[in-house]
mmCIF file of C-alpha atoms in Angstrom:
data_model
loop_
_atom_site.group_PDB
_atom_site.id
_atom_site.type_symbol
_atom_site.label_atom_id
_atom_site.label_comp_id
_atom_site.label_asym_id
_atom_site.label_seq_id
_atom_site.Cartn_x
_atom_site.Cartn_y
_atom_site.Cartn_z
ATOM 1 C CA ASP B 9 -0.251 -0.191 -0.048
ATOM 2 C CA MET B 10 2.818 1.750 -0.858
ATOM 3 C CA PHE B 11 4.482 3.838 -4.167
ATOM 4 C CA LYS B 12 7.374 6.048 -5.796
ATOM 5 C CA GLU B 13 6.975 8.179 -8.681
ATOM 6 C CA ASN B 14 10.278 8.980 -9.320
ATOM 7 C CA THR B 15 13.581 7.000 -9.767
ATOM 8 C CA GLY B 16 16.202 7.334 -7.184
ATOM 9 C CA ASN B 17 17.110 6.961 -3.474
ATOM 10 C CA GLY B 18 14.089 8.132 -2.314
ATOM 11 C CA VAL B 19 11.564 6.444 0.044
ATOM 12 C CA CYS B 20 8.365 4.986 -0.651
ATOM 13 C CA THR B 21 5.277 6.703 0.484
ATOM 14 C CA ASN B 22 1.653 5.700 1.946
ATOM 15 C CA CYS B 23 -1.204 5.438 -0.477
ATOM 16 C CA PRO B 24 -4.215 7.891 0.726
ATOM 17 C CA VAL B 25 -6.953 6.431 2.690
ATOM 18 C CA GLY B 26 -9.303 4.241 0.695
ATOM 19 C CA THR B 27 -6.406 3.643 -1.783
ATOM 20 C CA SER B 28 -3.975 0.550 -2.293
ATOM 21 C CA SER B 29 -1.223 -0.507 -4.677
ATOM 22 C CA LEU B 30 0.806 -3.263 -5.685
ATOM 23 C CA ALA B 31 4.746 -3.604 -5.065
ATOM 24 C CA GLY B 32 6.656 -1.655 -7.631
ATOM 25 C CA SER B 33 3.535 0.425 -7.649
ATOM 26 C CA THR B 34 4.558 4.446 -9.364
ATOM 27 C CA GLY B 35 1.064 5.060 -8.128
ATOM 28 C CA CYS B 36 -2.145 4.568 -5.744
ATOM 29 C CA GLY B 37 -5.828 3.192 -6.968
ATOM 30 C CA CYS B 38 -8.824 2.323 -5.294
ATOM 31 C CA LYS B 39 -8.699 -0.813 -3.199
ATOM 32 C CA PRO B 40 -10.859 -3.798 -3.466
ATOM 33 C CA GLY B 41 -13.920 -3.004 -2.112
ATOM 34 C CA PHE B 42 -13.785 0.508 -3.409
ATOM 35 C CA GLU B 43 -14.375 2.614 -6.480
ATOM 36 C CA PHE B 44 -13.663 6.047 -7.695
ATOM 37 C CA ALA B 45 -15.862 8.706 -7.345
ATOM 38 C CA ASN B 46 -16.499 12.217 -7.229
ATOM 39 C CA GLY B 47 -12.706 12.760 -6.957
ATOM 40 C CA ASP B 48 -12.356 10.160 -3.781
ATOM 41 C CA CYS B 49 -12.600 6.520 -3.568
ATOM 42 C CA VAL B 50 -15.763 5.360 -1.841
ATOM 43 C CA ALA B 51 -16.880 1.909 -0.829
ATOM 44 C CA CYS B 52 -18.879 -0.582 -2.822
ATOM 45 C CA VAL B 53 -22.850 -0.149 -2.220
ATOM 46 C CA SER B 54 -24.520 -3.091 -1.014
ATOM 47 C CA GLY B 55 -24.909 -5.302 -3.638
ATOM 48 C CA LYS B 56 -21.886 -4.576 -5.313
ATOM 49 C CA PHE B 57 -18.228 -5.317 -5.181
ATOM 50 C CA LYS B 58 -14.721 -5.092 -6.540
ATOM 51 C CA SER B 59 -11.512 -7.363 -6.263
ATOM 52 C CA ASP B 60 -9.083 -5.328 -7.985
ATOM 53 C CA ILE B 61 -7.275 -2.161 -7.357
ATOM 54 C CA GLY B 62 -7.598 0.705 -9.617
ATOM 55 C CA GLU B 63 -10.142 3.133 -10.277
ATOM 56 C CA ALA B 64 -12.656 0.580 -12.297
ATOM 57 C CA GLY B 65 -16.036 0.428 -10.486
ATOM 58 C CA CYS B 66 -17.986 -1.774 -8.338
ATOM 59 C CA VAL B 67 -19.933 -4.418 -10.415
ATOM 60 C CA ASP B 68 -23.070 -6.368 -9.264
ATOM 61 C CA CYS B 69 -23.046 -9.631 -7.030
ATOM 62 C CA PRO B 70 -24.380 -12.311 -9.437
ATOM 63 C CA ASP B 71 -27.921 -12.580 -10.044
ATOM 64 C CA ALA B 72 -28.183 -9.345 -8.434
ATOM 65 C CA THR B 73 -31.829 -9.490 -7.650
ATOM 66 C CA ASN B 74 -31.592 -12.911 -5.376
ATOM 67 C CA SER B 75 -28.042 -11.859 -3.717
ATOM 68 C CA ILE B 76 -26.722 -9.219 -1.748
ATOM 69 C CA SER B 77 -23.302 -7.942 -0.322
ATOM 70 C CA SER B 78 -22.996 -8.675 3.306
ATOM 71 C CA PRO B 79 -22.739 -5.658 5.850
ATOM 72 C CA GLU B 80 -20.010 -6.545 7.456
ATOM 73 C CA SER B 81 -17.760 -7.676 4.456
ATOM 74 C CA ASP B 82 -15.475 -5.569 2.690
ATOM 75 C CA ARG B 83 -17.136 -5.968 -0.141
ATOM 76 C CA ASP B 84 -13.838 -6.804 -2.074
ATOM 77 C CA ALA B 85 -14.516 -10.301 -3.589
ATOM 78 C CA VAL B 86 -17.543 -11.976 -5.172
ATOM 79 C CA THR B 87 -17.757 -14.584 -2.112
ATOM 80 C CA ASP B 88 -18.961 -11.474 -0.282
ATOM 81 C CA CYS B 89 -22.249 -11.863 -2.226
ATOM 82 C CA LEU B 90 -24.618 -13.818 0.015
ATOM 83 C CA CYS B 91 -28.327 -15.118 -1.249
ATOM 84 C CA LYS B 92 -31.038 -12.834 -0.108
ATOM 85 C CA ALA B 93 -33.513 -13.465 2.606
ATOM 86 C CA GLY B 94 -35.845 -16.597 0.785
ATOM 87 C CA TYR B 95 -32.955 -17.422 -1.791
ATOM 88 C CA PHE B 96 -30.359 -20.204 -0.890
ATOM 89 C CA GLY B 97 -26.630 -21.381 -2.772
ATOM 90 C CA GLU B 98 -23.434 -21.063 -1.620
ATOM 91 C CA ALA B 99 -21.652 -17.666 -1.335
ATOM 92 C CA GLY B 100 -20.802 -15.962 -4.661
ATOM 93 C CA ALA B 101 -22.612 -18.305 -6.375
ATOM 94 C CA ALA B 102 -23.266 -17.859 -9.945
ATOM 95 C CA ALA B 103 -27.608 -17.755 -8.775
ATOM 96 C CA CYS B 104 -29.382 -18.152 -5.683
ATOM 97 C CA VAL B 105 -32.115 -20.498 -5.915
ATOM 98 C CA GLU B 106 -35.920 -19.433 -4.102
ATOM 99 C CA CYS B 107 -36.360 -21.202 -1.054
ATOM 100 C CA PRO B 108 -39.281 -24.191 -2.034
ATOM 101 C CA VAL B 109 -42.571 -24.285 -0.470
ATOM 102 C CA GLY B 110 -42.738 -25.801 3.040
ATOM 103 C CA GLY B 111 -39.512 -23.893 4.057
ATOM 104 C CA TYR B 112 -38.103 -20.437 4.576
ATOM 105 C CA LYS B 113 -35.027 -18.549 5.042
ATOM 106 C CA SER B 114 -35.233 -14.899 7.056
ATOM 107 C CA ALA B 115 -31.592 -13.837 6.708
ATOM 108 C CA VAL B 116 -28.942 -13.218 4.410
ATOM 109 C CA SER B 117 -26.365 -15.952 4.148
ATOM 110 C CA SER B 118 -25.505 -18.785 2.106
ATOM 111 C CA ALA B 119 -27.132 -21.350 4.774
ATOM 112 C CA PRO B 120 -29.823 -23.595 3.406
ATOM 113 C CA CYS B 121 -33.307 -23.080 3.836
ATOM 114 C CA ASP B 122 -35.005 -24.152 6.967
ATOM 115 C CA ASP B 123 -37.689 -26.403 6.654
ATOM 116 C CA CYS B 124 -41.029 -26.678 8.183
ATOM 117 C CA SER B 125 -41.285 -28.749 11.217
ATOM 118 C CA ALA B 126 -44.145 -31.228 11.738
ATOM 119 C CA GLY B 127 -47.105 -28.980 12.814
ATOM 120 C CA TYR B 128 -46.042 -25.632 10.496
ATOM 121 C CA PHE B 129 -46.851 -25.187 6.755
ATOM 122 C CA LYS B 130 -45.552 -22.277 4.401
ATOM 123 C CA ASP B 131 -47.751 -22.367 1.216
ATOM 124 C CA SER B 132 -45.443 -19.977 -0.766
ATOM 125 C CA ALA B 133 -42.032 -20.023 -2.222
ATOM 126 C CA ALA B 134 -38.948 -18.095 -1.723
ATOM 127 C CA ALA B 135 -40.417 -17.360 1.922
ATOM 128 C CA THR B 136 -38.792 -14.651 4.626
ATOM 129 C CA THR B 137 -40.608 -15.201 7.503
ATOM 130 C CA PRO B 138 -41.011 -18.186 9.844
ATOM 131 C CA CYS B 139 -43.503 -21.391 9.228
ATOM 132 C CA ASP B 140 -47.154 -20.681 9.938
ATOM 133 C CA ALA B 141 -48.542 -23.196 12.755
ATOM 134 C CA CYS B 142 -51.495 -25.388 11.518
ATOM 135 C CA PRO B 143 -54.660 -23.423 12.736
ATOM 136 C CA GLY B 144 -57.078 -25.889 15.312
ATOM 137 C CA GLY B 145 -59.025 -28.093 13.549
ATOM 138 C CA GLN B 146 -55.789 -29.435 11.086
ATOM 139 C CA PHE B 147 -52.793 -31.335 11.872
ATOM 140 C CA LYS B 148 -49.769 -31.984 9.938
ATOM 141 C CA SER B 149 -47.382 -35.077 10.931
ATOM 142 C CA GLU B 150 -44.672 -34.758 8.143
ATOM 143 C CA PRO B 151 -42.079 -31.893 8.122
ATOM 144 C CA GLN B 152 -42.048 -29.434 5.075
ATOM 145 C CA ALA B 153 -45.679 -29.165 4.669
ATOM 146 C CA THR B 154 -47.166 -26.684 2.326
ATOM 147 C CA SER B 155 -51.087 -27.288 3.523
ATOM 148 C CA CYS B 156 -52.208 -28.781 6.944
ATOM 149 C CA GLN B 157 -54.798 -31.591 6.987
ATOM 150 C CA GLU B 158 -58.117 -30.413 8.146
ATOM 151 C CA CYS B 159 -60.201 -33.021 10.277
ATOM 152 C CA THR B 160 -63.091 -34.672 9.190
ATOM 153 C CA ALA B 161 -66.309 -34.468 10.237
ATOM 154 C CA GLY B 162 -66.397 -36.642 13.482
ATOM 155 C CA TYR B 163 -63.110 -35.350 14.544
ATOM 156 C CA TYR B 164 -61.439 -32.255 16.519
ATOM 157 C CA LYS B 165 -58.438 -30.677 17.336
ATOM 158 C CA VAL B 166 -58.410 -28.217 19.554
ATOM 159 C CA SER B 167 -54.286 -26.919 19.781
ATOM 160 C CA ALA B 168 -52.418 -25.512 16.880
ATOM 161 C CA ALA B 169 -49.372 -26.287 15.611
ATOM 162 C CA SER B 170 -50.331 -29.716 16.265
ATOM 163 C CA SER B 171 -48.309 -32.503 14.219
ATOM 164 C CA SER B 172 -50.554 -35.435 15.706
ATOM 165 C CA ALA B 173 -54.051 -36.827 14.096
ATOM 166 C CA CYS B 174 -57.398 -35.192 14.923
ATOM 167 C CA ASP B 175 -59.082 -36.419 18.060
ATOM 168 C CA ALA B 176 -62.460 -38.870 17.169
ATOM 169 C CA CYS B 177 -65.886 -38.042 18.740
ATOM 170 C CA GLU B 178 -66.480 -40.468 21.723
ATOM 171 C CA LEU B 179 -69.389 -42.259 21.470
ATOM 172 C CA ASN B 180 -72.466 -40.857 21.770
ATOM 173 C CA GLN B 181 -70.885 -37.447 20.603
ATOM 174 C CA TYR B 182 -70.796 -36.307 17.134
ATOM 175 C CA LYS B 183 -68.823 -33.203 14.794
ATOM 176 C CA ALA B 184 -71.023 -32.424 11.939
ATOM 177 C CA GLU B 185 -68.694 -29.970 10.478
ATOM 178 C CA VAL B 186 -64.663 -30.184 8.765
ATOM 179 C CA ALA B 187 -61.949 -28.744 10.388
ATOM 180 C CA SER B 188 -63.799 -28.170 13.836
ATOM 181 C CA ALA B 189 -61.607 -26.575 16.406
ATOM 182 C CA THR B 190 -63.897 -27.296 19.362
ATOM 183 C CA VAL B 191 -64.910 -30.464 21.376
ATOM 184 C CA CYS B 192 -67.999 -32.793 19.810
ATOM 185 C CA ASP B 193 -71.223 -32.095 20.862
ATOM 186 C CA ALA B 194 -73.646 -34.357 22.837
ATOM 187 C CA CYS B 195 -75.734 -36.403 21.097
ATOM 188 C CA PRO B 196 -79.478 -34.862 21.292
ATOM 189 C CA GLN B 197 -81.999 -36.485 23.874
ATOM 190 C CA ASN B 198 -83.171 -39.971 22.575
ATOM 191 C CA SER B 199 -80.545 -40.284 19.929
ATOM 192 C CA GLY B 200 -76.521 -41.380 20.017
ATOM 193 C CA SER B 201 -74.051 -42.529 17.420
ATOM 194 C CA VAL B 202 -73.103 -45.442 16.419
ATOM 195 C CA GLY B 203 -69.530 -45.254 17.346
ATOM 196 C CA ALA B 204 -66.482 -42.953 18.234
ATOM 197 C CA GLY B 205 -65.802 -40.722 15.113
ATOM 198 C CA SER B 206 -69.502 -39.805 14.294
ATOM 199 C CA SER B 207 -70.797 -37.033 12.424
ATOM 200 C CA SER B 208 -73.883 -37.549 12.997
ATOM 201 C CA CYS B 209 -76.400 -39.164 15.633
ATOM 202 C CA ASP B 210 -79.797 -41.204 15.033
ATOM 203 C CA CYS B 211 -82.505 -41.597 16.644
ATOM 204 C CA LYS B 212 -82.839 -44.508 19.206
ATOM 205 C CA ALA B 213 -84.748 -47.951 18.473
ATOM 206 C CA GLY B 214 -88.503 -46.661 18.922
ATOM 207 C CA TYR B 215 -88.006 -43.440 17.979
ATOM 208 C CA SER B 216 -88.034 -41.130 14.820
ATOM 209 C CA GLY B 217 -86.552 -37.895 13.664
ATOM 210 C CA ASP B 218 -83.248 -36.523 11.992
ATOM 211 C CA PRO B 219 -81.707 -34.681 15.174
ATOM 212 C CA VAL B 220 -78.771 -33.399 13.695
ATOM 213 C CA ALA B 221 -78.877 -32.780 9.533
ATOM 214 C CA GLY B 222 -82.810 -32.238 9.652
ATOM 215 C CA GLY B 223 -82.948 -30.571 13.028
ATOM 216 C CA ILE B 224 -86.230 -32.773 13.538
ATOM 217 C CA GLU B 225 -86.193 -33.798 17.445
ATOM 218 C CA CYS B 226 -86.686 -37.364 18.080
ATOM 219 C CA GLN B 227 -90.032 -38.420 18.942
ATOM 220 C CA GLN B 228 -91.337 -42.002 19.979
ATOM 221 C CA CYS B 229 -92.719 -44.375 17.096
ATOM 222 C CA ALA B 230 -96.522 -43.518 16.990
ATOM 223 C CA ALA B 231 -99.188 -46.273 17.679
ATOM 224 C CA ASN B 232 -99.185 -49.371 14.792
ATOM 225 C CA THR B 233 -95.400 -48.162 13.977
ATOM 226 C CA TYR B 234 -91.768 -49.625 14.907
ATOM 227 C CA LYS B 235 -88.361 -48.983 14.720
ATOM 228 C CA THR B 236 -85.687 -51.645 15.484
ATOM 229 C CA ALA B 237 -82.260 -50.701 16.466
ATOM 230 C CA SER B 238 -80.849 -51.968 13.444
ATOM 231 C CA ASP B 239 -83.029 -49.315 11.219
ATOM 232 C CA ALA B 240 -81.244 -46.368 13.835
ATOM 233 C CA SER B 241 -80.231 -44.716 10.665
ATOM 234 C CA THR B 242 -83.410 -44.286 9.078
ATOM 235 C CA THR B 243 -85.571 -40.937 10.019
ATOM 236 C CA THR B 244 -88.690 -42.872 10.065
ATOM 237 C CA CYS B 245 -90.601 -45.680 11.832
ATOM 238 C CA SER B 246 -92.087 -48.640 9.965
ATOM 239 C CA ALA B 247 -95.872 -49.283 10.362
ATOM 240 C CA CYS B 248 -97.054 -53.155 11.145
ATOM 241 C CA LEU B 249 -98.239 -55.298 8.450
ATOM 242 C CA GLN B 250 -101.306 -55.497 7.338
ATOM 243 C CA ASN B 251 -104.227 -56.260 10.084
ATOM 244 C CA SER B 252 -101.962 -56.273 13.221
ATOM 245 C CA ASN B 253 -101.143 -52.850 15.770
ATOM 246 C CA THR B 254 -98.999 -52.319 18.952
ATOM 247 C CA GLN B 255 -102.310 -52.339 21.167
ATOM 248 C CA GLY B 256 -102.169 -48.379 21.233
ATOM 249 C CA GLU B 257 -98.921 -48.743 22.452
ATOM 250 C CA THR B 258 -95.934 -46.118 21.463
ATOM 251 C CA GLY B 259 -92.205 -46.335 21.006
ATOM 252 C CA GLN B 260 -92.378 -49.966 19.936
ATOM 253 C CA THR B 261 -88.640 -51.190 18.759
ATOM 254 C CA ALA B 262 -89.123 -54.675 17.126
ATOM 255 C CA MET B 263 -91.677 -55.887 14.375
ATOM 256 C CA SER B 264 -92.454 -58.273 16.912
ATOM 257 C CA ASP B 265 -93.812 -55.899 18.893
ATOM 258 C CA CYS B 266 -97.444 -55.677 16.220
ATOM 259 C CA THR B 267 -99.847 -58.598 17.383
ATOM 260 C CA CYS B 268 -103.160 -59.037 14.717
ATOM 261 C CA ASP B 269 -105.860 -57.435 15.063
ATOM 262 C CA SER B 270 -108.976 -58.861 16.703
ATOM 263 C CA GLY B 271 -110.976 -60.978 14.371
ATOM 264 C CA PHE B 272 -107.280 -61.853 12.630
ATOM 265 C CA ASP B 273 -104.403 -64.407 13.391
ATOM 266 C CA GLY B 274 -100.845 -65.396 12.170
ATOM 267 C CA ASP B 275 -97.530 -63.786 13.385
ATOM 268 C CA PRO B 276 -97.075 -60.355 11.767
ATOM 269 C CA SER B 277 -93.578 -60.472 12.485
ATOM 270 C CA ILE B 278 -93.310 -63.029 9.326
ATOM 271 C CA ALA B 279 -96.441 -61.983 6.997
ATOM 272 C CA ALA B 280 -99.694 -60.439 7.567
ATOM 273 C CA CYS B 281 -102.492 -61.398 9.502
ATOM 274 C CA THR B 282 -105.427 -63.201 7.626
ATOM 275 C CA ALA B 283 -108.650 -62.959 8.886
ATOM 276 C CA CYS B 284 -110.348 -65.995 10.855
ATOM 277 C CA ASN B 285 -112.536 -68.332 8.680
ATOM 278 C CA ALA B 286 -116.314 -67.822 8.926
ATOM 279 C CA GLY B 287 -117.047 -70.562 12.167
ATOM 280 C CA THR B 288 -113.864 -69.320 14.016
ATOM 281 C CA PHE B 289 -113.472 -66.015 15.767
ATOM 282 C CA LYS B 290 -110.385 -64.111 18.064
ATOM 283 C CA THR B 291 -111.608 -61.620 20.335
ATOM 284 C CA SER B 292 -108.544 -59.736 21.820
ATOM 285 C CA GLY B 293 -105.712 -58.661 19.585
ATOM 286 C CA ALA B 294 -102.940 -58.458 21.939
ATOM 287 C CA THR B 295 -101.675 -61.970 21.512
ATOM 288 C CA ASN B 296 -100.887 -64.072 18.061
ATOM 289 C CA ASP B 297 -103.089 -66.617 19.542
ATOM 290 C CA ASP B 298 -104.851 -68.709 16.373
ATOM 291 C CA CYS B 299 -108.603 -67.775 16.021
ATOM 292 C CA GLN B 300 -111.132 -70.288 17.987
ATOM 293 C CA ALA B 301 -113.629 -72.432 16.273
ATOM 294 C CA CYS B 302 -117.607 -71.206 17.475
ATOM 295 C CA ALA B 303 -118.293 -73.261 20.868
ATOM 296 C CA VAL B 304 -121.336 -76.268 20.155
ATOM 297 C CA ASN B 305 -124.700 -74.113 19.443
ATOM 298 C CA SER B 306 -123.267 -71.052 18.279
ATOM 299 C CA TRP B 307 -122.076 -69.891 15.008
ATOM 300 C CA GLN B 308 -120.398 -67.333 12.582
ATOM 301 C CA ALA B 309 -121.064 -66.348 9.041
ATOM 302 C CA GLN B 310 -118.806 -64.017 8.322
ATOM 303 C CA GLU B 311 -114.722 -63.566 7.963
ATOM 304 C CA ALA B 312 -112.718 -61.497 10.599
ATOM 305 C CA GLN B 313 -115.129 -61.561 13.776
ATOM 306 C CA LEU B 314 -114.638 -61.144 17.534
ATOM 307 C CA SER B 315 -117.496 -63.553 18.433
ATOM 308 C CA CYS B 316 -119.775 -66.040 17.619
ATOM 309 C CA ASP B 317 -123.497 -65.569 17.658
ATOM 310 C CA ALA B 318 -125.568 -68.240 20.034
ATOM 311 C CA CYS B 319 -128.677 -70.489 18.499
ATOM 312 C CA THR B 320 -131.198 -68.909 20.591
ATOM 313 C CA THR B 321 -134.191 -69.668 18.598
ATOM 314 C CA PRO B 322 -136.198 -72.748 20.041
ATOM 315 C CA GLY B 323 -135.366 -75.789 17.853
ATOM 316 C CA SER B 324 -132.011 -74.382 16.526
ATOM 317 C CA SER B 325 -128.692 -75.881 17.216
ATOM 318 C CA THR B 326 -125.876 -76.890 15.811
ATOM 319 C CA GLN B 327 -125.806 -80.828 15.813
ATOM 320 C CA GLY B 328 -123.362 -80.964 18.686
ATOM 321 C CA LEU B 329 -120.602 -78.980 15.760
ATOM 322 C CA SER B 330 -118.163 -76.748 16.911
ATOM 323 C CA GLY B 331 -116.886 -74.045 14.646
ATOM 324 C CA ALA B 332 -120.062 -73.818 12.497
ATOM 325 C CA VAL B 333 -121.154 -71.023 9.992
ATOM 326 C CA THR B 334 -124.615 -71.256 10.771
ATOM 327 C CA CYS B 335 -127.836 -72.995 13.082
ATOM 328 C CA ILE B 336 -129.854 -75.826 11.558
ATOM 329 C CA CYS B 337 -133.432 -76.792 12.303
ATOM 330 C CA SER B 338 -134.027 -79.912 14.069
ATOM 331 C CA ALA B 339 -136.538 -82.226 12.853
ATOM 332 C CA GLY B 340 -140.011 -80.689 14.168
ATOM 333 C CA PHE B 341 -138.989 -77.299 12.680
ATOM 334 C CA SER B 342 -138.957 -75.890 9.306
ATOM 335 C CA GLY B 343 -136.292 -72.753 8.442
ATOM 336 C CA VAL B 344 -132.873 -71.707 8.710
ATOM 337 C CA GLU B 345 -131.533 -69.653 11.947
ATOM 338 C CA GLN B 346 -129.136 -67.397 10.028
ATOM 339 C CA GLY B 347 -129.394 -63.604 10.799
ATOM 340 C CA ASN B 348 -133.167 -63.278 11.375
ATOM 341 C CA LEU B 349 -134.346 -66.307 10.080
ATOM 342 C CA PRO B 350 -135.648 -68.280 12.947
ATOM 343 C CA CYS B 351 -136.879 -71.843 12.959
ATOM 344 C CA THR B 352 -140.704 -72.771 12.722
ATOM 345 C CA THR B 353 -142.052 -75.336 14.782
ATOM 346 C CA CYS B 354 -144.332 -77.713 12.176
ATOM 347 C CA GLY B 355 -147.428 -77.624 14.555
ATOM 348 C CA GLU B 356 -149.938 -80.001 15.495
ATOM 349 C CA THR B 357 -151.008 -80.966 11.748
ATOM 350 C CA ALA B 358 -147.488 -80.953 10.410
ATOM 351 C CA PHE B 359 -144.269 -82.818 10.761
ATOM 352 C CA SER B 360 -140.628 -82.740 10.009
ATOM 353 C CA VAL B 361 -138.238 -85.921 9.962
ATOM 354 C CA GLN B 362 -134.912 -84.171 8.454
ATOM 355 C CA GLN B 363 -132.557 -81.097 9.727
ATOM 356 C CA GLY B 364 -132.077 -78.105 7.948
ATOM 357 C CA ALA B 365 -133.672 -76.253 5.534
ATOM 358 C CA VAL B 366 -136.830 -78.151 4.873
ATOM 359 C CA ASP B 367 -139.991 -77.520 4.597
ATOM 360 C CA CYS B 368 -142.824 -79.269 7.199
ATOM 361 C CA ILE B 369 -144.828 -82.042 5.758
ATOM 362 C CA GLN B 370 -148.956 -81.790 6.365
ATOM 363 C CA CYS B 371 -150.606 -84.675 8.055
ATOM 364 C CA PRO B 372 -152.315 -86.604 6.377
ATOM 365 C CA PRO B 373 -156.278 -86.395 7.295
ATOM 366 C CA ASN B 374 -157.124 -88.187 11.043
ATOM 367 C CA ALA B 375 -153.196 -88.464 11.613
ATOM 368 C CA PRO B 376 -151.871 -85.433 13.902
ATOM 369 C CA SER B 377 -148.490 -85.154 14.570
ATOM 370 C CA VAL B 378 -146.500 -85.995 17.499
ATOM 371 C CA ASN B 379 -143.023 -86.781 18.936
ATOM 372 C CA GLU B 380 -142.381 -82.943 18.424
ATOM 373 C CA SER B 381 -143.737 -82.864 15.295
ATOM 374 C CA THR B 382 -141.266 -85.248 13.877
ATOM 375 C CA SER B 383 -144.145 -87.814 12.299
ATOM 376 C CA CYS B 384 -148.152 -88.265 12.383
ATOM 377 C CA ARG B 385 -150.471 -91.381 13.907
ATOM 378 C CA CYS B 386 -153.516 -92.234 12.952
ATOM 379 C CA ILE B 387 -156.169 -91.439 15.542
ATOM 380 C CA PRO B 388 -158.214 -94.277 16.805
ATOM 381 C CA GLU B 389 -160.510 -96.158 14.821
ATOM 382 C CA PHE B 390 -157.991 -95.286 11.746
ATOM 383 C CA TRP B 391 -154.715 -97.502 10.484
ATOM 384 C CA SER B 392 -151.509 -97.233 8.251
ATOM 385 C CA GLU B 393 -149.089 -99.650 7.501
ATOM 386 C CA ALA B 394 -146.431 -98.430 9.710
ATOM 387 C CA ASP B 395 -147.309 -97.233 13.586
ATOM 388 C CA TYR B 396 -146.236 -93.506 12.616
ATOM 389 C CA VAL B 397 -146.476 -91.477 9.266
ATOM 390 C CA THR B 398 -143.309 -90.530 8.063
ATOM 391 C CA THR B 399 -143.799 -89.779 4.141
ATOM 392 C CA ALA B 400 -146.550 -87.717 2.411
ATOM 393 C CA ASP B 401 -147.406 -90.515 0.624
ATOM 394 C CA GLU B 402 -148.867 -92.331 3.672
ATOM 395 C CA VAL B 403 -152.736 -92.307 4.380
ATOM 396 C CA CYS B 404 -154.849 -93.010 7.515
ATOM 397 C CA GLN B 405 -157.763 -95.891 6.566
ATOM 398 C CA VAL B 406 -160.988 -96.419 8.444
ATOM 399 C CA CYS B 407 -160.390 -100.114 10.251
ATOM 400 C CA PRO B 408 -162.629 -102.520 9.029
ATOM 401 C CA THR B 409 -165.924 -103.099 10.983
ATOM 402 C CA GLN B 410 -164.806 -106.348 12.587
ATOM 403 C CA TYR B 411 -161.498 -104.727 13.511
ATOM 404 C CA ARG B 412 -162.397 -101.324 14.556
ATOM 405 C CA LYS B 413 -163.052 -101.493 18.150
ATOM 406 C CA HIS B 414 -159.506 -102.622 18.387
ATOM 407 C CA CYS B 415 -157.932 -100.697 15.923
#
């Protein structure tokens, strides 16, 4: 940093401040890191450097957009050019590279970019600020994340910057929205969830409604309907099969809670109940018992009846049989008791020998009816082939004179 302008035995002179020289120099020039301006050597400004002695100007750092000379350096070499914040590369590199998404660099240096830790993310390149924390309702378990993973419905995450998976809602709790940062809600009254991690609640067995998605409170199934536990996800109750009911009970939980209507029998948990046949009845609908046959001397002509009618008219009966569809008239009577048609006695001058819907037969002259009008018999002094007249062809004849006293 000395010079000597003349030949001879003179001594060398120190270069002025801000200048320098090489050995054997006859003059001084601006030293590295300085350039000549306005009659003086001045330091290179940030983003420039100068490595030679002389009055030449400072030059831009490589890729001046992305690099800058260090404030602490003398700016006298290309290695004093460092990558800007948000960029990385070796000192003096021909071009600095922007930090990729998922990382950042906050200072001028030759250091590499910092990767986002698990629970943090950075969604833009060339970032100069630290990574952003995953907000509540989100998480990220891997580093270098460009985004966080939202909690799905049925899960939540209260804390921010979480690297662990979202927490599942417990049994009988739910979370309908995604990315929730609040704890799960309890299922509404008379509803529940099928397991952990539920996004909704279903009405319990015996209840209908849509308490979460539809905002419809769970209500007991109406009479003659039911809902099973396996149908919990359905919002409505099922109707009992045809000709069955729940005996006025509400909130039924099984198809077997339906019983056949009065006048019907069967198993309504398998198929629709069928009407009791004519000649049978069933009073109560509280059970699935079979229809019962009408008792002896009672009858029923219609299907699906709750009771049988008694044979009340004199001379009518079921002839000792049960399950009758009508009462029949006994011998000595005519007509059929069915509805309002009674049996009519044949009286003293007619008879019938058959049961059922028959007409009385007029007795022949001189032969009144006997044995409860089931036959006729000749009066004294008259006779017939048989002791009793039982057909319309028979007649009573006058006894011969010699037998009249004993006829």
